[in-house]
mmCIF file of C-alpha atoms in Angstrom:
data_model
loop_
_atom_site.group_PDB
_atom_site.id
_atom_site.type_symbol
_atom_site.label_atom_id
_atom_site.label_comp_id
_atom_site.label_asym_id
_atom_site.label_seq_id
_atom_site.Cartn_x
_atom_site.Cartn_y
_atom_site.Cartn_z
ATOM 1 C CA MET F 1 12.135 8.866 21.369
ATOM 2 C CA ASP F 2 14.421 6.525 19.638
ATOM 3 C CA ILE F 3 12.557 3.851 18.013
ATOM 4 C CA ASP F 4 15.798 1.872 17.563
ATOM 5 C CA VAL F 5 16.158 1.466 21.318
ATOM 6 C CA GLY F 6 12.473 0.532 21.597
ATOM 7 C CA ILE F 7 12.451 -2.139 18.898
ATOM 8 C CA THR F 8 15.630 -3.773 20.287
ATOM 9 C CA ALA F 9 14.233 -3.796 23.593
ATOM 10 C CA LEU F 10 10.851 -5.238 22.241
ATOM 11 C CA LEU F 11 12.712 -8.044 20.256
ATOM 12 C CA ALA F 12 15.176 -8.843 23.264
ATOM 13 C CA GLY F 13 12.481 -8.943 25.779
ATOM 14 C CA ASP F 14 10.124 -11.375 23.983
ATOM 15 C CA SER F 15 10.371 -14.958 25.243
ATOM 16 C CA GLY F 16 9.736 -16.541 22.032
ATOM 17 C CA VAL F 17 12.513 -14.478 20.047
ATOM 18 C CA HIS F 18 14.788 -14.823 23.032
ATOM 19 C CA ALA F 19 14.573 -18.630 22.928
ATOM 20 C CA ASN F 20 15.662 -18.730 19.509
ATOM 21 C CA LEU F 21 18.710 -16.413 19.701
ATOM 22 C CA LYS F 22 22.098 -17.630 20.445
ATOM 23 C CA LEU F 23 22.968 -14.937 23.173
ATOM 24 C CA PRO F 24 20.780 -13.305 25.836
ATOM 25 C CA GLY F 25 19.327 -9.977 25.716
ATOM 26 C CA ALA F 26 20.098 -7.791 23.058
ATOM 27 C CA ALA F 27 23.455 -9.458 22.440
ATOM 28 C CA SER F 28 22.101 -11.191 19.348
ATOM 29 C CA ILE F 29 20.218 -8.349 17.934
ATOM 30 C CA PHE F 30 22.242 -6.212 15.417
ATOM 31 C CA ASP F 31 21.615 -3.002 13.632
ATOM 32 C CA GLY F 32 21.997 -3.819 9.980
ATOM 33 C CA VAL F 33 24.988 -6.053 9.882
ATOM 34 C CA VAL F 34 25.455 -9.413 11.578
ATOM 35 C CA PRO F 35 28.932 -10.751 12.672
ATOM 36 C CA GLU F 36 30.925 -13.253 10.823
ATOM 37 C CA ASP F 37 31.413 -15.461 13.747
ATOM 38 C CA VAL F 38 29.343 -18.652 13.613
ATOM 39 C CA ALA F 39 29.314 -18.789 17.401
ATOM 40 C CA GLN F 40 26.750 -15.975 17.443
ATOM 41 C CA TYR F 41 24.146 -17.731 15.316
ATOM 42 C CA PRO F 42 21.180 -17.664 15.308
ATOM 43 C CA CYS F 43 20.890 -13.891 15.456
ATOM 44 C CA LEU F 44 18.976 -11.126 13.772
ATOM 45 C CA ALA F 45 19.593 -7.832 12.201
ATOM 46 C CA TYR F 46 17.128 -5.017 11.672
ATOM 47 C CA GLN F 47 17.209 -2.029 9.533
ATOM 48 C CA TRP F 48 14.631 0.644 8.439
ATOM 49 C CA VAL F 49 14.104 0.635 4.669
ATOM 50 C CA GLY F 50 11.636 3.356 4.031
ATOM 51 C CA GLY F 51 8.407 4.724 4.985
ATOM 52 C CA SER F 52 6.066 7.769 4.817
ATOM 53 C CA ASN F 53 4.824 10.521 6.946
ATOM 54 C CA ASP F 54 1.196 11.674 7.261
ATOM 55 C CA PRO F 55 1.273 15.135 8.586
ATOM 56 C CA GLY F 56 -1.717 17.034 9.598
ATOM 57 C CA LEU F 57 -2.351 20.803 9.331
ATOM 58 C CA SER F 58 -0.710 21.470 12.564
ATOM 59 C CA SER F 59 0.780 18.235 13.686
ATOM 60 C CA ALA F 60 3.508 15.813 12.570
ATOM 61 C CA GLY F 61 0.970 12.874 12.286
ATOM 62 C CA PRO F 62 1.861 9.279 12.464
ATOM 63 C CA ARG F 63 4.871 7.868 10.622
ATOM 64 C CA ARG F 64 4.610 4.584 8.711
ATOM 65 C CA SER F 65 8.013 3.072 8.645
ATOM 66 C CA ARG F 66 9.131 -0.046 6.820
ATOM 67 C CA LEU F 67 11.248 -2.495 9.079
ATOM 68 C CA GLN F 68 13.187 -5.248 7.580
ATOM 69 C CA VAL F 69 14.209 -7.982 9.980
ATOM 70 C CA ASP F 70 16.909 -10.481 8.780
ATOM 71 C CA CYS F 71 16.626 -13.757 10.787
ATOM 72 C CA TRP F 72 19.897 -15.548 10.496
ATOM 73 C CA GLY F 73 20.813 -19.162 11.324
ATOM 74 C CA THR F 74 23.404 -21.817 10.302
ATOM 75 C CA THR F 75 20.516 -24.013 9.003
ATOM 76 C CA LYS F 76 17.403 -23.204 7.492
ATOM 77 C CA ARG F 77 15.416 -24.484 10.398
ATOM 78 C CA GLN F 78 17.195 -22.029 12.848
ATOM 79 C CA ALA F 79 16.293 -19.049 10.590
ATOM 80 C CA VAL F 80 12.701 -19.944 10.123
ATOM 81 C CA THR F 81 12.078 -20.783 13.673
ATOM 82 C CA LEU F 82 13.482 -17.407 14.748
ATOM 83 C CA ALA F 83 11.424 -15.664 11.916
ATOM 84 C CA ASN F 84 8.325 -17.156 13.071
ATOM 85 C CA ALA F 85 8.873 -15.967 16.604
ATOM 86 C CA VAL F 86 9.652 -12.404 15.243
ATOM 87 C CA ALA F 87 6.565 -12.490 13.206
ATOM 88 C CA HIS F 88 4.397 -13.598 15.920
ATOM 89 C CA LEU F 89 5.646 -10.761 18.004
ATOM 90 C CA LEU F 90 5.460 -7.934 15.511
ATOM 91 C CA ASP F 91 2.536 -8.706 13.423
ATOM 92 C CA GLY F 92 -0.425 -7.199 14.901
ATOM 93 C CA PHE F 93 1.597 -5.521 17.712
ATOM 94 C CA SER F 94 0.584 -2.173 19.094
ATOM 95 C CA GLY F 95 1.693 -0.420 22.177
ATOM 96 C CA VAL F 96 4.169 1.897 23.759
ATOM 97 C CA LEU F 97 7.935 0.884 23.439
ATOM 98 C CA SER F 98 10.559 1.355 26.192
ATOM 99 C CA ASP F 99 11.877 4.512 24.431
ATOM 100 C CA GLY F 100 8.264 6.130 24.529
ATOM 101 C CA THR F 101 7.396 5.517 20.814
ATOM 102 C CA ASN F 102 3.735 4.691 20.604
ATOM 103 C CA VAL F 103 3.350 2.085 17.981
ATOM 104 C CA LEU F 104 -0.194 2.369 16.729
ATOM 105 C CA SER F 105 -0.062 -0.962 14.535
ATOM 106 C CA ALA F 106 2.632 -3.031 13.134
ATOM 107 C CA TRP F 107 1.942 -5.860 10.515
ATOM 108 C CA ILE F 108 3.845 -8.199 8.279
ATOM 109 C CA ILE F 109 3.886 -7.297 4.579
ATOM 110 C CA ASN F 110 5.741 -10.231 2.950
ATOM 111 C CA PRO F 111 4.604 -13.452 4.840
ATOM 112 C CA PRO F 112 6.073 -15.897 5.452
ATOM 113 C CA GLY F 113 9.291 -14.038 4.372
ATOM 114 C CA VAL F 114 11.884 -14.274 1.831
ATOM 115 C CA ASP F 115 14.660 -17.150 2.081
ATOM 116 C CA PHE F 116 18.355 -16.528 1.159
ATOM 117 C CA PHE F 117 21.359 -18.598 1.231
ATOM 118 C CA SER F 118 24.717 -16.927 1.623
ATOM 119 C CA GLY F 119 27.222 -18.733 -0.601
ATOM 120 C CA ASP F 120 30.228 -17.565 1.073
ATOM 121 C CA SER F 121 29.267 -18.140 4.744
ATOM 122 C CA ARG F 122 26.845 -20.972 3.993
ATOM 123 C CA PHE F 123 24.361 -19.172 6.422
ATOM 124 C CA ARG F 124 20.601 -19.274 5.951
ATOM 125 C CA ARG F 125 18.630 -16.223 6.182
ATOM 126 C CA ARG F 126 14.731 -15.453 6.320
ATOM 127 C CA MET F 127 13.978 -11.696 5.645
ATOM 128 C CA LEU F 128 10.897 -10.229 6.915
ATOM 129 C CA GLU F 129 9.307 -6.879 6.245
ATOM 130 C CA PHE F 130 6.896 -5.100 8.544
ATOM 131 C CA TYR F 131 5.069 -1.869 8.427
ATOM 132 C CA VAL F 132 5.078 0.089 11.789
ATOM 133 C CA LEU F 133 2.690 2.958 12.223
ATOM 134 C CA HIS F 134 3.848 5.100 14.966
ATOM 135 C CA ASN F 135 4.242 8.476 16.498
ATOM 136 C CA PHE F 136 7.590 10.212 16.322
ATOM 137 C CA THR F 137 9.185 13.517 17.560
ATOM 138 C CA PRO F 138 9.844 15.668 14.448
ATOM 139 C CA MET Q 1 2.543 43.989 -7.595
ATOM 140 C CA THR Q 2 5.257 42.932 -10.033
ATOM 141 C CA TYR Q 3 5.366 39.224 -10.158
ATOM 142 C CA SER Q 4 8.681 37.517 -9.211
ATOM 143 C CA SER Q 5 7.634 34.272 -7.903
ATOM 144 C CA THR Q 6 4.616 32.544 -6.493
ATOM 145 C CA GLN Q 7 3.371 33.734 -3.041
ATOM 146 C CA ALA Q 8 1.126 30.647 -2.601
ATOM 147 C CA GLN Q 9 0.930 29.228 0.807
ATOM 148 C CA ALA Q 10 0.919 25.538 1.865
ATOM 149 C CA GLY Q 11 -1.854 24.493 4.298
ATOM 150 C CA ARG Q 12 0.392 23.099 6.909
ATOM 151 C CA GLY Q 13 0.254 25.296 9.851
ATOM 152 C CA SER Q 14 -3.407 26.172 9.685
ATOM 153 C CA THR Q 15 -5.705 25.666 12.683
ATOM 154 C CA LEU Q 16 -9.409 25.386 13.330
ATOM 155 C CA GLY Q 17 -10.585 26.332 16.781
ATOM 156 C CA ILE Q 18 -13.968 25.804 18.366
ATOM 157 C CA GLY Q 19 -15.540 28.302 20.895
ATOM 158 C CA ALA Q 20 -15.562 31.995 21.301
ATOM 159 C CA THR Q 21 -12.100 31.643 23.001
ATOM 160 C CA PRO Q 22 -10.959 29.095 20.373
ATOM 161 C CA THR Q 23 -9.792 25.629 21.441
ATOM 162 C CA MET Q 24 -7.750 24.219 18.768
ATOM 163 C CA ILE Q 25 -9.169 20.929 17.202
ATOM 164 C CA GLY Q 26 -6.235 18.860 17.153
ATOM 165 C CA GLU Q 27 -4.711 16.620 14.327
ATOM 166 C CA LEU Q 28 -6.832 17.882 11.521
ATOM 167 C CA ASP Q 29 -5.718 17.047 8.048
ATOM 168 C CA GLN Q 30 -8.256 18.755 5.644
ATOM 169 C CA VAL Q 31 -10.451 21.825 5.892
ATOM 170 C CA PRO Q 32 -12.311 22.180 2.648
ATOM 171 C CA PHE Q 33 -13.818 25.425 3.613
ATOM 172 C CA ASP Q 34 -16.579 26.789 1.571
ATOM 173 C CA LEU Q 35 -17.792 30.492 2.314
ATOM 174 C CA PRO Q 36 -21.508 31.073 2.026
ATOM 175 C CA GLU Q 37 -22.827 31.090 -1.673
ATOM 176 C CA TRP Q 38 -24.791 33.972 -2.829
ATOM 177 C CA ALA Q 39 -28.327 33.023 -3.980
ATOM 178 C CA THR Q 40 -29.350 34.932 -7.108
ATOM 179 C CA ASP Q 41 -32.637 35.956 -8.734
ATOM 180 C CA ASP Q 42 -33.169 36.284 -12.587
ATOM 181 C CA ALA Q 43 -33.757 39.895 -13.393
ATOM 182 C CA THR Q 44 -33.547 39.557 -17.104
ATOM 183 C CA ASN Q 45 -36.222 41.902 -18.841
ATOM 184 C CA PHE Q 46 -37.020 42.974 -22.239
ATOM 185 C CA GLU Q 47 -34.363 45.556 -22.156
ATOM 186 C CA SER Q 48 -31.475 43.236 -21.155
ATOM 187 C CA GLY Q 49 -30.387 42.974 -24.663
ATOM 188 C CA SER Q 50 -28.642 39.397 -25.563
ATOM 189 C CA ASP Q 51 -27.590 38.500 -22.048
ATOM 190 C CA GLU Q 52 -29.259 37.216 -18.920
ATOM 191 C CA GLU Q 53 -28.946 39.398 -15.853
ATOM 192 C CA PHE Q 54 -28.976 38.320 -12.219
ATOM 193 C CA ILE Q 55 -29.146 40.131 -8.852
ATOM 194 C CA THR Q 56 -27.829 38.637 -5.539
ATOM 195 C CA THR Q 57 -30.410 38.032 -2.985
ATOM 196 C CA ILE Q 58 -28.989 36.200 0.241
ATOM 197 C CA ARG Q 59 -26.023 34.169 0.989
ATOM 198 C CA LYS Q 60 -26.823 30.535 1.591
ATOM 199 C CA SER Q 61 -25.105 28.479 4.229
ATOM 200 C CA MET Q 62 -22.570 25.929 3.345
ATOM 201 C CA GLU Q 63 -21.906 22.415 4.510
ATOM 202 C CA PHE Q 64 -18.442 21.030 4.511
ATOM 203 C CA SER Q 65 -16.532 18.073 6.185
ATOM 204 C CA VAL Q 66 -13.389 18.525 8.125
ATOM 205 C CA THR Q 67 -11.250 15.623 8.671
ATOM 206 C CA GLY Q 68 -8.300 14.485 10.905
ATOM 207 C CA ASN Q 69 -6.987 11.840 13.068
ATOM 208 C CA ARG Q 70 -9.245 10.860 15.954
ATOM 209 C CA VAL Q 71 -7.477 11.777 19.392
ATOM 210 C CA SER Q 72 -9.754 10.685 22.274
ATOM 211 C CA ALA Q 73 -8.309 13.218 24.695
ATOM 212 C CA ASP Q 74 -8.049 16.196 22.305
ATOM 213 C CA ALA Q 75 -9.789 19.151 24.074
ATOM 214 C CA GLY Q 76 -10.927 20.591 20.650
ATOM 215 C CA GLN Q 77 -12.187 17.110 19.573
ATOM 216 C CA VAL Q 78 -13.989 16.821 22.879
ATOM 217 C CA ALA Q 79 -15.690 20.121 22.374
ATOM 218 C CA VAL Q 80 -16.948 19.232 18.965
ATOM 219 C CA GLN Q 81 -18.420 16.052 20.211
ATOM 220 C CA THR Q 82 -20.137 18.253 22.983
ATOM 221 C CA ALA Q 83 -21.348 20.690 20.382
ATOM 222 C CA TYR Q 84 -22.725 17.807 18.168
ATOM 223 C CA ALA Q 85 -24.449 16.036 21.186
ATOM 224 C CA ALA Q 86 -26.068 19.317 22.244
ATOM 225 C CA GLY Q 87 -27.055 20.388 18.618
ATOM 226 C CA THR Q 88 -25.992 23.918 19.569
ATOM 227 C CA LEU Q 89 -24.437 26.714 17.385
ATOM 228 C CA SER Q 90 -20.663 27.120 18.011
ATOM 229 C CA SER Q 91 -18.220 29.568 16.992
ATOM 230 C CA PHE Q 92 -15.162 28.487 14.880
ATOM 231 C CA THR Q 93 -11.978 30.261 13.975
ATOM 232 C CA LEU Q 94 -10.048 29.134 10.807
ATOM 233 C CA THR Q 95 -6.417 30.573 11.048
ATOM 234 C CA LEU Q 96 -4.238 30.239 8.065
ATOM 235 C CA PRO Q 97 -0.449 30.125 8.365
ATOM 236 C CA LYS Q 98 1.424 33.428 8.435
ATOM 237 C CA THR Q 99 2.752 34.659 5.174
ATOM 238 C CA PRO Q 100 6.348 35.924 5.100
ATOM 239 C CA THR Q 101 5.010 39.558 5.780
ATOM 240 C CA GLN Q 102 2.824 38.662 8.512
ATOM 241 C CA SER Q 103 4.337 38.502 12.096
ATOM 242 C CA THR Q 104 1.406 38.030 14.633
ATOM 243 C CA SER Q 105 -1.264 36.025 12.691
ATOM 244 C CA GLY Q 106 -2.365 34.570 9.409
ATOM 245 C CA ASP Q 107 -5.594 35.469 8.099
ATOM 246 C CA LYS Q 108 -8.647 34.379 10.113
ATOM 247 C CA TYR Q 109 -12.111 33.288 9.135
ATOM 248 C CA VAL Q 110 -14.674 33.456 12.075
ATOM 249 C CA PHE Q 111 -18.101 31.782 11.795
ATOM 250 C CA ASN Q 112 -20.857 30.049 13.724
ATOM 251 C CA ALA Q 113 -21.641 26.613 12.553
ATOM 252 C CA LEU Q 114 -23.571 23.459 13.644
ATOM 253 C CA VAL Q 115 -21.939 20.201 13.978
ATOM 254 C CA LEU Q 116 -24.397 18.362 11.783
ATOM 255 C CA SER Q 117 -22.710 14.718 12.002
ATOM 256 C CA GLN Q 118 -19.294 12.968 13.018
ATOM 257 C CA SER Q 119 -18.146 9.841 11.343
ATOM 258 C CA PHE Q 120 -15.111 7.639 11.931
ATOM 259 C CA LYS Q 121 -13.199 5.198 9.738
ATOM 260 C CA ILE Q 122 -11.548 2.278 11.566
ATOM 261 C CA GLU Q 123 -9.395 0.032 9.552
ATOM 262 C CA THR Q 124 -6.766 -2.497 10.696
ATOM 263 C CA THR Q 125 -3.782 -1.144 9.241
ATOM 264 C CA LYS Q 126 -4.702 2.544 9.198
ATOM 265 C CA LYS Q 127 -5.045 5.253 11.835
ATOM 266 C CA ILE Q 128 -8.498 5.821 13.076
ATOM 267 C CA THR Q 129 -9.846 8.963 11.384
ATOM 268 C CA PHE Q 130 -12.872 11.273 11.930
ATOM 269 C CA ALA Q 131 -14.813 13.556 9.833
ATOM 270 C CA MET Q 132 -17.085 16.369 11.047
ATOM 271 C CA LYS Q 133 -19.831 17.934 8.873
ATOM 272 C CA LEU Q 134 -20.339 21.562 9.681
ATOM 273 C CA LYS Q 135 -23.139 23.838 8.431
ATOM 274 C CA THR Q 136 -22.529 27.481 8.699
ATOM 275 C CA SER Q 137 -25.090 29.805 10.113
ATOM 276 C CA GLY Q 138 -24.859 33.479 9.459
ATOM 277 C CA PRO Q 139 -21.936 35.626 8.172
ATOM 278 C CA VAL Q 140 -18.351 34.509 7.863
ATOM 279 C CA ALA Q 141 -16.030 37.232 9.213
ATOM 280 C CA PHE Q 142 -12.715 37.744 7.350
ATOM 281 C CA THR Q 143 -9.815 39.386 9.274
ATOM 282 C CA PRO Q 144 -6.520 39.736 7.378
ATOM 283 C CA GLY Q 145 -3.453 38.659 9.141
ATOM 284 C CA SER Q 146 -0.812 41.072 10.329
#
């Protein structure tokens, strides 16, 4: 299992998210750091920012991972529209991802998100955070 | 034994099985195991001096609730459900983790119990958990690990 693979595929495969990304498939989905090239916006980056395990006596139990998704745009409208699509997909999601990870439940923990403005690039960003409750291979 | 450091064990690795050939009940997270408690009778008499005296009479069966993650297809949880529905006595085996000096098995407690009740907790942002209340019947047999 590699939840990074699964989450990327989930985001790339959703029509609502896909419609608000600059490039098709996973080309606009980045692991942590987004490019500086304005031609690749809007885009998004995700990173894991913590979590906790809930082990049983003889089982690994589920893991609650904290997922940060940064939705970038050259305008606030781009960033917000992309963020809304990501939130619509992930908030309340449950199911098996393409890598085999079973997501028991996912939910947003900072609706509607936190807005940022990058002074250097002049880009806009809406940051979303989710809890993802899932199984994992220890 | 001269003390050098703690020999305490953590609970991780313990198992509770149901049946004469135990089927492990999967994904448990708590087993607050109570051994039967001795009932007593007051034997205080005029010659007891300043202190009460008691004798043991019989051990009372104990009830305790075991909790864990609900797993629909877990063979052990299915067997518990069957025992609960039938109201029949089942054999349970609680096996503790091996200590550093044990190579085959940890300490074991074998007992019969009724599954008195089951309960589930279902919340939107949490795993579904279950609890089963057991009532021991008869003795608890302890076998040290080896």
